[in-house]
Every structure is written in C-alpha cells, then in structure tokens.
Short mmCIF file of C-alpha atoms in Angstrom, two decimals:
data_model
loop_
_atom_site.label_atom_id
_atom_site.label_comp_id
_atom_site.label_asym_id
_atom_site.label_seq_id
_atom_site.Cartn_x
_atom_site.Cartn_y
_atom_site.Cartn_z
CA UNK V 24 140.97 136.01 89.60
CA UNK V 25 139.79 135.79 85.97
CA UNK V 26 140.42 132.04 85.92
CA UNK V 27 138.45 131.66 89.15
CA UNK V 28 135.46 133.57 87.72
CA UNK V 29 135.57 131.45 84.58
CA UNK V 30 135.61 128.31 86.75
CA UNK V 31 132.53 129.49 88.67
CA UNK V 32 130.59 130.24 85.48
CA UNK V 33 131.86 127.15 83.66
CA UNK V 34 133.53 126.80 80.25
CA UNK V 35 134.35 124.13 77.64
CA UNK V 36 137.25 123.14 75.41
CA UNK V 37 135.99 122.79 71.83
CA UNK V 38 137.37 121.46 68.53
CA UNK V 39 136.50 123.41 65.34
CA UNK V 40 137.18 122.25 61.79
CA UNK V 41 135.52 122.53 58.37
CA UNK V 42 135.21 124.79 55.30
CA UNK V 43 135.97 128.29 56.66
CA UNK V 44 137.32 128.30 60.21
CA UNK V 45 138.81 131.80 59.71
CA UNK V 46 135.31 133.18 59.00
CA UNK V 47 134.16 131.34 62.13
CA UNK V 48 136.63 133.40 64.21
CA UNK V 49 135.55 136.67 62.54
CA UNK V 50 131.85 136.05 63.25
CA UNK V 51 132.66 135.16 66.89
CA UNK V 52 134.55 138.45 67.25
CA UNK V 53 131.64 140.32 65.65
CA UNK V 54 129.22 138.91 68.20
CA UNK V 55 131.68 139.59 71.12
CA UNK V 56 132.13 135.88 71.85
CA UNK V 57 135.41 135.45 73.74
CA UNK V 58 137.75 132.65 72.68
CA UNK V 59 141.01 131.89 74.50
CA UNK V 60 143.83 129.34 74.57
CA UNK V 61 143.50 128.92 70.78
CA UNK V 62 145.84 126.41 69.17
CA UNK V 63 145.95 124.62 65.81
CA UNK V 64 146.56 120.89 65.38
CA UNK V 65 146.56 119.59 61.78
CA UNK V 66 143.35 120.92 60.11
CA UNK V 67 141.51 121.58 63.39
CA UNK V 68 141.50 124.36 65.96
CA UNK V 69 141.17 123.91 69.72
CA UNK V 70 139.98 126.71 72.02
CA UNK V 71 138.14 127.50 75.23
CA UNK V 72 134.77 129.24 75.31
CA UNK V 73 132.26 130.18 78.01
CA UNK V 74 128.94 128.31 78.33
CA UNK V 75 126.94 131.37 77.26
CA UNK V 76 129.23 131.82 74.24
CA UNK V 77 128.95 128.13 73.28
CA UNK V 78 125.16 128.40 73.12
CA UNK V 79 125.52 131.05 70.38
CA UNK V 80 127.73 128.94 68.09
CA UNK V 81 125.02 126.94 66.31
CA UNK V 82 124.16 129.65 63.74
CA UNK V 83 127.81 130.64 63.28
CA UNK V 84 128.85 127.03 62.60
CA UNK V 85 126.02 126.68 60.07
CA UNK V 86 126.99 129.85 58.19
CA UNK V 87 130.69 128.94 58.04
CA UNK V 88 130.07 125.24 57.31
CA UNK V 89 132.25 124.18 60.26
CA UNK V 90 131.76 121.52 62.87
CA UNK V 91 132.08 122.13 66.60
CA UNK V 92 132.63 119.36 69.15
CA UNK V 93 133.08 119.63 72.94
CA UNK V 94 136.31 117.93 74.03
CA UNK V 95 136.33 118.78 77.76
CA UNK V 96 134.18 120.51 80.37
CA UNK V 97 135.42 122.72 83.21
CA UNK V 98 133.84 124.56 86.13
CA UNK V 99 131.31 124.42 88.92
CA UNK V 100 128.19 123.96 86.75
CA UNK V 101 129.55 120.59 85.60
CA UNK V 102 130.67 119.60 89.11
CA UNK V 103 127.44 120.26 91.03
CA UNK V 104 125.21 117.68 89.26
CA UNK V 105 127.73 114.96 90.11
CA UNK V 106 127.91 116.06 93.72
CA UNK V 107 124.12 116.08 94.05
CA UNK V 108 124.03 112.47 92.91
CA UNK V 109 126.63 111.47 95.50
CA UNK V 110 124.54 112.10 98.60
CA UNK V 111 127.00 110.45 100.99
CA UNK V 112 129.87 112.62 99.75
CA UNK V 113 127.73 115.77 99.90
CA UNK V 114 126.60 114.89 103.44
CA UNK V 115 130.22 114.32 104.48
CA UNK V 116 131.25 117.64 102.94
CA UNK V 117 128.49 119.50 104.80
CA UNK V 118 129.41 117.69 108.02
CA UNK V 119 133.08 118.62 107.59
CA UNK V 120 132.16 122.29 107.02
CA UNK V 121 129.94 122.24 110.10
CA UNK V 122 132.69 120.58 112.15
CA UNK V 123 135.23 123.17 110.97
CA UNK V 124 132.83 126.01 111.79
CA UNK V 125 132.21 124.69 115.32
CA UNK V 126 135.92 123.96 115.90
CA UNK V 127 136.90 127.56 115.19
CA UNK V 128 134.94 128.62 118.29
CA UNK V 129 137.32 126.72 120.60
CA UNK V 130 140.95 127.10 121.69
CA UNK V 131 143.02 124.23 120.32
CA UNK V 132 146.52 125.60 120.91
CA UNK V 133 148.13 127.83 123.56
CA UNK V 134 151.54 129.39 122.93
CA UNK V 135 153.59 131.22 125.57
CA UNK V 136 156.59 133.34 124.56
CA UNK V 137 158.96 135.73 126.31
CA UNK V 138 159.01 133.92 129.66
CA UNK V 139 162.40 133.07 131.20
CA UNK V 140 162.24 132.59 134.96
CA UNK V 141 158.50 131.89 134.76
CA UNK V 142 158.18 128.31 133.48
CA UNK V 143 155.55 127.11 131.03
CA UNK V 144 154.24 124.61 133.60
CA UNK V 145 153.63 127.32 136.22
CA UNK V 146 151.84 129.58 133.76
CA UNK V 147 149.82 126.68 132.29
CA UNK V 148 148.68 125.77 135.82
CA UNK V 149 147.63 129.40 136.32
CA UNK V 150 145.67 129.33 133.04
CA UNK V 151 143.87 126.15 134.12
CA UNK V 152 142.91 127.79 137.42
CA UNK V 153 141.47 130.64 135.36
CA UNK V 154 139.45 128.14 133.30
CA UNK V 155 141.64 128.45 130.22
CA UNK V 156 142.86 125.21 128.64
CA UNK V 157 143.11 123.46 125.28
CA UNK V 158 139.51 122.75 124.27
CA UNK V 159 137.82 125.62 126.12
CA UNK V 160 135.46 127.98 124.29
CA UNK V 161 136.81 131.29 123.09
CA UNK V 162 133.83 133.17 124.52
CA UNK V 163 134.82 132.02 128.02
CA UNK V 164 138.27 133.64 127.72
CA UNK V 165 138.29 137.20 129.02
CA UNK V 166 141.54 138.65 127.63
CA UNK V 167 141.49 141.77 129.79
CA UNK V 168 140.83 139.79 132.98
CA UNK V 169 143.52 137.24 132.05
CA UNK V 170 146.18 139.94 131.63
CA UNK V 171 145.17 141.64 134.88
CA UNK V 172 145.23 138.41 136.94
CA UNK V 173 148.56 137.35 135.42
CA UNK V 174 150.24 140.60 136.47
CA UNK V 175 148.70 140.24 139.92
CA UNK V 176 149.72 136.58 140.37
CA UNK V 177 153.25 136.91 138.97
CA UNK V 178 155.04 140.08 140.14
CA UNK V 179 157.94 139.34 137.79
CA UNK V 180 155.69 140.06 134.79
CA UNK V 181 156.01 143.69 133.70
CA UNK V 182 154.02 143.37 130.45
CA UNK V 183 151.67 140.75 129.01
CA UNK V 184 149.60 140.56 125.85
CA UNK V 185 147.11 137.84 124.93
CA UNK V 186 145.28 137.55 121.62
CA UNK V 187 143.53 135.02 119.43
CA UNK V 188 145.08 133.92 116.16
CA UNK V 189 142.57 131.55 114.63
CA UNK V 190 142.15 128.72 117.13
CA UNK V 191 145.43 129.61 118.89
CA UNK V 192 145.67 131.70 122.05
CA UNK V 193 149.00 133.51 121.74
CA UNK V 194 150.42 134.93 124.99
CA UNK V 195 153.48 137.21 124.99
CA UNK V 196 155.26 138.04 128.25
CA UNK V 197 157.99 140.44 129.33
CA UNK V 198 159.65 139.89 132.69
CA UNK V 199 161.48 142.27 134.99
CA UNK V 200 165.27 142.34 134.68
CA UNK V 201 166.53 140.27 137.63
CA UNK V 202 165.39 141.54 140.99
CA UNK V 203 164.66 145.06 139.69
CA UNK V 204 160.99 145.91 139.39
CA UNK V 205 161.12 149.63 140.01
CA UNK V 206 158.41 150.65 137.59
CA UNK V 207 155.58 150.65 140.11
CA UNK V 208 152.74 153.09 140.51
CA UNK V 209 152.14 152.73 144.25
CA UNK V 210 153.30 150.80 147.33
CA UNK V 211 156.82 149.84 148.34
CA UNK V 212 158.95 146.77 148.90
CA UNK V 213 162.06 145.58 150.77
CA UNK V 214 164.87 143.46 149.36
CA UNK V 215 165.55 140.16 151.15
CA UNK V 216 168.16 137.42 150.76
CA UNK V 217 166.91 134.13 149.34
CA UNK V 218 170.27 132.39 149.83
CA UNK V 219 172.98 132.43 152.49
CA UNK V 220 176.55 133.58 151.95
CA UNK V 221 179.03 136.42 152.40
CA UNK V 222 178.51 139.72 150.60
CA UNK V 223 181.39 140.54 148.27
CA UNK V 224 179.91 143.50 146.38
CA UNK V 225 176.78 145.64 146.41
CA UNK V 226 175.41 148.60 144.49
CA UNK V 227 172.20 150.11 145.90
CA UNK V 228 170.03 152.05 143.44
CA UNK V 229 167.06 152.77 145.70
CA UNK V 230 166.29 152.18 149.37
CA UNK V 231 168.44 152.07 152.52
CA UNK V 232 171.15 149.34 152.75
CA UNK V 233 170.86 147.24 155.92
CA UNK V 234 174.03 145.19 155.32
CA UNK V 235 177.54 145.91 154.06
CA UNK V 236 180.34 144.15 152.18
CA UNK V 237 181.79 141.34 154.27
CA UNK V 238 178.57 140.64 156.20
CA UNK V 239 177.28 137.10 156.45
CA UNK V 240 173.61 136.85 155.41
CA UNK V 241 171.11 134.04 155.86
CA UNK V 242 167.88 133.24 154.04
CA UNK V 243 165.40 135.97 154.96
CA UNK V 244 167.98 138.61 155.92
CA UNK V 245 166.81 142.14 155.12
CA UNK V 246 169.27 143.52 152.58
CA UNK V 247 167.76 146.86 151.57
CA UNK V 248 164.82 148.62 153.21
CA UNK V 249 162.14 150.32 151.12
CA UNK V 250 161.59 152.98 153.76
CA UNK V 251 163.91 155.95 153.17
CA UNK V 252 164.07 158.44 156.07
CA UNK V 253 163.62 162.14 155.32
CA UNK V 254 165.49 164.33 157.86
CA UNK V 255 164.79 167.76 159.33
CA UNK V 256 167.51 170.43 159.55
CA UNK V 257 168.34 169.25 163.07
CA UNK V 258 168.93 165.72 161.66
CA UNK V 259 165.78 164.28 163.24
CA UNK V 260 163.60 162.03 161.11
CA UNK V 261 160.61 163.96 159.79
CA UNK V 262 159.00 161.10 157.82
CA UNK V 263 159.74 158.02 155.71
CA UNK V 264 159.53 157.99 151.92
CA UNK V 265 158.35 154.69 150.53
CA UNK V 266 160.05 153.15 147.51
CA UNK V 267 160.84 149.83 145.90
CA UNK V 268 164.22 148.70 147.17
CA UNK V 269 166.54 147.87 144.28
CA UNK V 270 170.19 146.78 144.35
CA UNK V 271 172.80 144.53 142.78
CA UNK V 272 174.14 142.39 145.64
CA UNK V 273 176.63 139.56 145.04
CA UNK V 274 177.47 136.91 147.62
CA UNK V 275 180.11 134.21 147.85
CA UNK V 276 178.90 130.79 148.97
CA UNK V 277 179.60 127.05 148.80
CA UNK V 278 177.85 124.71 146.38
CA UNK V 279 178.04 120.98 147.19
CA UNK V 280 178.05 118.27 144.53
CA UNK V 281 177.01 114.66 145.06
CA UNK V 282 176.46 112.31 142.12
CA UNK V 283 176.27 108.50 142.13
CA UNK V 284 176.52 105.87 139.40
CA UNK V 285 175.72 102.21 140.03
CA UNK V 286 178.43 99.61 139.29
CA UNK V 287 175.88 97.57 137.36
CA UNK V 288 174.07 98.93 134.33
CA UNK V 289 171.21 97.56 132.31
CA UNK V 290 172.04 97.37 128.65
CA UNK V 291 169.40 97.10 125.96
CA UNK V 292 170.26 94.68 123.16
CA UNK V 293 167.83 95.30 120.29
CA UNK V 294 166.70 92.23 118.41
CA UNK V 295 165.74 94.07 115.22
CA UNK V 296 162.07 93.13 115.59
CA UNK V 297 159.59 95.99 115.59
CA UNK V 298 155.88 96.59 115.22
CA UNK V 299 154.05 99.64 113.94
CA UNK V 300 150.67 100.69 115.30
CA UNK V 301 148.69 103.57 113.88
CA UNK V 302 147.15 106.03 116.31
CA UNK V 303 144.32 108.53 115.91
CA UNK V 304 143.42 111.21 118.48
CA UNK V 305 140.13 113.07 118.50
CA UNK V 306 139.24 115.62 121.21
CA UNK V 307 141.90 114.14 123.51
CA UNK V 308 140.69 110.56 123.05
CA UNK V 309 143.20 108.11 121.61
CA UNK V 310 142.32 105.27 119.27
CA UNK V 311 145.14 102.75 118.74
CA UNK V 312 144.75 100.30 115.86
CA UNK V 313 146.07 97.19 117.58
CA UNK V 314 147.35 96.26 121.03
CA UNK V 315 149.86 98.34 122.95
CA UNK V 316 153.42 96.99 122.85
CA UNK V 317 153.49 93.39 121.74
CA UNK V 318 156.92 92.50 123.20
CA UNK V 319 158.00 91.67 126.78
CA UNK V 320 160.64 94.44 126.61
CA UNK V 321 160.41 97.30 124.16
CA UNK V 322 160.95 100.99 123.54
CA UNK V 323 158.38 103.13 121.78
CA UNK V 324 158.85 106.02 119.37
CA UNK V 325 155.78 108.05 118.46
CA UNK V 326 155.36 110.21 115.37
CA UNK V 327 152.13 112.21 115.18
CA UNK V 328 150.92 115.16 113.16
CA UNK V 329 148.25 117.70 114.10
CA UNK V 330 145.54 118.46 111.57
CA UNK V 331 145.50 122.12 110.56
CA UNK V 332 143.30 123.50 107.79
CA UNK V 333 145.28 126.72 107.51
CA UNK V 334 147.97 128.32 109.64
CA UNK V 335 146.53 129.29 113.01
CA UNK V 336 143.48 127.02 112.69
CA UNK V 337 144.48 123.82 114.45
CA UNK V 338 141.84 121.14 114.90
CA UNK V 339 141.56 118.75 117.89
CA UNK V 340 142.60 115.92 115.60
CA UNK V 341 145.98 114.25 115.18
CA UNK V 342 147.18 111.03 113.62
CA UNK V 343 150.40 109.11 113.29
CA UNK V 344 152.09 105.91 114.31
CA UNK V 345 153.83 104.26 117.23
CA UNK V 346 156.89 102.12 116.55
CA UNK V 347 157.66 99.43 119.15
CA UNK V 348 161.19 98.02 119.09
CA UNK V 349 161.99 94.85 120.99
CA UNK V 350 165.12 94.55 123.13
CA UNK V 351 166.61 92.04 125.57
CA UNK V 352 167.77 93.44 128.92
CA UNK V 353 171.29 92.45 129.94
CA UNK V 354 173.52 93.49 132.83
CA UNK V 355 177.13 94.56 132.65
CA UNK V 356 179.67 96.37 134.83
CA UNK V 357 180.89 99.91 134.19
CA UNK V 358 184.63 100.10 133.73
CA UNK V 359 186.54 102.78 135.64
CA UNK V 360 187.08 104.66 132.40
CA UNK V 361 183.37 104.60 131.54
CA UNK V 362 182.37 105.69 135.05
CA UNK V 363 184.80 108.63 134.92
CA UNK V 364 183.46 109.68 131.55
CA UNK V 365 179.79 109.55 132.60
CA UNK V 366 180.31 111.31 135.92
CA UNK V 367 182.48 113.89 134.19
CA UNK V 368 179.63 114.61 131.77
CA UNK V 369 177.24 115.10 134.68
CA UNK V 370 179.75 117.43 136.34
CA UNK V 371 180.03 119.49 133.16
CA UNK V 372 176.24 119.77 132.96
CA UNK V 373 176.16 121.04 136.55
CA UNK V 374 178.74 123.72 135.73
CA UNK V 375 176.85 124.65 132.58
CA UNK V 376 173.62 124.95 134.56
CA UNK V 377 175.29 127.27 137.07
CA UNK V 378 176.71 129.39 134.26
CA UNK V 379 173.29 129.71 132.60
CA UNK V 380 171.91 131.04 135.90
CA UNK V 381 174.60 133.72 135.99
CA UNK V 382 176.59 132.02 138.78
CA UNK V 383 180.39 132.36 138.61
CA UNK V 384 182.50 129.43 139.84
CA UNK V 385 185.68 130.58 141.60
CA UNK V 386 187.11 127.37 143.09
CA UNK V 387 186.53 123.66 142.43
CA UNK V 388 187.36 120.71 144.69
CA UNK V 389 186.04 117.48 143.21
CA UNK V 390 186.94 113.83 143.76
CA UNK V 391 185.66 110.41 142.68
CA UNK V 392 185.34 107.39 144.98
CA UNK V 393 183.39 104.14 145.27
CA UNK V 394 181.22 102.53 147.91
CA UNK V 395 177.95 100.63 148.48
CA UNK V 396 177.92 99.38 144.88
CA UNK V 397 178.23 102.88 143.38
CA UNK V 398 180.77 105.17 141.87
CA UNK V 399 180.49 108.44 143.81
CA UNK V 400 181.40 111.96 142.69
CA UNK V 401 181.62 114.53 145.49
CA UNK V 402 182.83 118.09 145.48
CA UNK V 403 182.58 121.59 146.81
CA UNK V 404 182.44 124.69 144.65
CA UNK V 405 183.03 128.26 145.72
CA UNK V 406 180.64 130.43 143.71
CA UNK V 407 179.51 134.01 143.43
CA UNK V 408 175.96 134.93 142.49
CA UNK V 409 173.54 137.82 142.56
CA UNK V 410 170.79 137.65 145.20
CA UNK V 411 167.84 139.76 146.29
CA UNK V 412 164.07 139.25 146.06
CA UNK V 413 161.57 142.06 146.48
CA UNK V 414 158.76 141.56 149.00
CA UNK V 415 155.98 144.12 149.09
CA UNK V 416 154.43 145.37 152.29
#
C-alpha cells in the first residue's frame, strides 16, 4: 500500500556526491525529509525521495557542498503528461474503460450445476423462453421469477438458486432422488409405469399399491395410487386422504440390441499440409482472417480463448486460430477382426450406458452376422430397472 501511495504522488531516484554527504543525510533527517532505498556506489550515494522532499534539497545541497542529480523518475505525475500528448492512446483507453463499464451490465456466461436427469440443453431452452441468454441485460433477469418458473416447469427440481457473479449468471440446482418427490406442501400424485415389464420387487412408502410382484405392467399402468382410503369402524370408507405416491418398484424386461458396421470404410490419409487462419469473435460475430478451408478435403481444429478482465467478468470477445489439415479420402475393407473389435466396443458402451442409468443386466444373448454390405450385431438382454413416474392430479 505504501508503494502504491508513493507511486500516485511520484518520486525520483537521485545520486548524491560531494564534500559532506553525511551532513546531507543529517540535515534531511532534521527537516523530516524521507529517504529510502539508500545504497553507496564508489564515492556516490543513490536513494529515492518524494517530489515534495526533492524540492527542499537545494538549500541542503548548498550548505553541505554536495551535488544532487536525478537518475530516474517514477509515478503518476510523470506518466500523465506523456499520456496527454498521446491523444489516440488516451482516447483508446477511455473507450476501453467505457466498453468495460457497459459490458458489465450484460450476461456473458451462464453456468448450470447440480443437474443430472435435467440436461443443459433442456434448461438452456427454458432460459431462452424466459428471455435469458448470453448477451441479455442483467436488469431484464428477474432472479425470483426465474427460480419460481423453473420449479414450476421442472417438477424434478427441489431447490434452485440463481445469482450474478460479475458477468456470469450462476445457477445451482438440486433434483429429487429418483421418483421420490414427497416434500410437497399441497396436492397429490399417482405413480405410473413409464416402461413395460414384469414386477420383481416393490417397496411402497406412501400411497396404495395397485399392482403386485409378478404382475405384467405396460406403459401408463397405475402402480401406486395417491388416494389413501380412511375407514370407519364398520370398515366402510369414510374419506380419502391425498398424498404423493412414492415407491421403489423394479421390473424385469428385455432390451434389444442392433448395431451395424459397413464393410467399406473411408480412411483419411493426411498429406502433412496444413493452413492456419486466425479468428476473432465480437458479440457473436466471427471475423476470419482468410478464406475458410483451402483444401478439397480437410479437418479443422479450433483453438480459441475468451477475453476476461478478471475472474467472473467475461467479455463478449474471443480470439484464436483454426488449423486446417488436408487429407485424401481412400476406401478400404474392414477385416473380420477389426469389425469384431469395433462392434465389441459399441456393445461395451451400451452396457456401460445401462449401468450408469442404474439398470442391472441379468442375461446376455449376442451374436454377430453379415448381410446387405454390413457387419451386424444383434442381441437381447434381460435387465432389471427401477420404474415409476409421479403424475399430479
């Protein structure tokens, strides 16, 4: 902080030499003139002194028969005269400050965290329908209304928080655990099947079960009712208590697999030739220095960087380069070994995808064949998965 204040006020590096430099220091101390960064080189002394202190050295130098010379100048007072002479630079600086000031009043980045089943694309589409997008004004974003509409549009959201962090709109979401959304203030809902299969297990936490283990259910079958009967002493129904049906219901079903791979593949043989084009984006508009591509066949790799003054203050400006690499297309045939390897990788990705969704694979029947110019992978899996979607009424 002290260095910053000194820079604002301005100071100089001086060289002192002569008859009595020690007396020079004593007189400076007597007049409360601050000297710092003092060092001796040969018969001379170098030190820093403020501008106000330097103006008081003439009499002291005369009394001590020493000479004082300015070696270097530091600080804003020495910088401003140069800036005032450079009108174009000063105009550009003012324009940049104005541009930065205006840019901070817009949203230049939207981040969404905490969403699992709710995809970024779905929520981004919702934001656009609400008039919220990259480039919109902050004053047009009603945080309270956004949170309310999000909970209304997406029942799976149990908690949402939106806030501004510089030019970024940060949205945090918490979703309900599976089909359970019991924390409701009013209303009730039934639990329906969204897939068909045979029930192998069920645990009902709230509501009245309408099916049992071993039953075959189709899409739309009522699994658990949200209307719970309340009986009189004579076992007649007095009324119905409304609740949100909630249960863990697991079904067994079949999952079919069908993957094809053409006999012929296109192979890219890179020639080693490439071209680099620099790109500049400003408010969504792209300026490419040069023509797009440049080769009959090419692949493109883009490397861009967003301009950010400080963390959280992103500007609608980015720059970078596009690298175009030429290749020659050639055709070749997949060998049986290659086809098995590629289709096996696809099959593993299918199993991994099922596992990530919480689906358990019990039996696998898979085979590979050929026909109509393709290698064909077919199969049938026996799986178990949790079902049940709440529908309010």
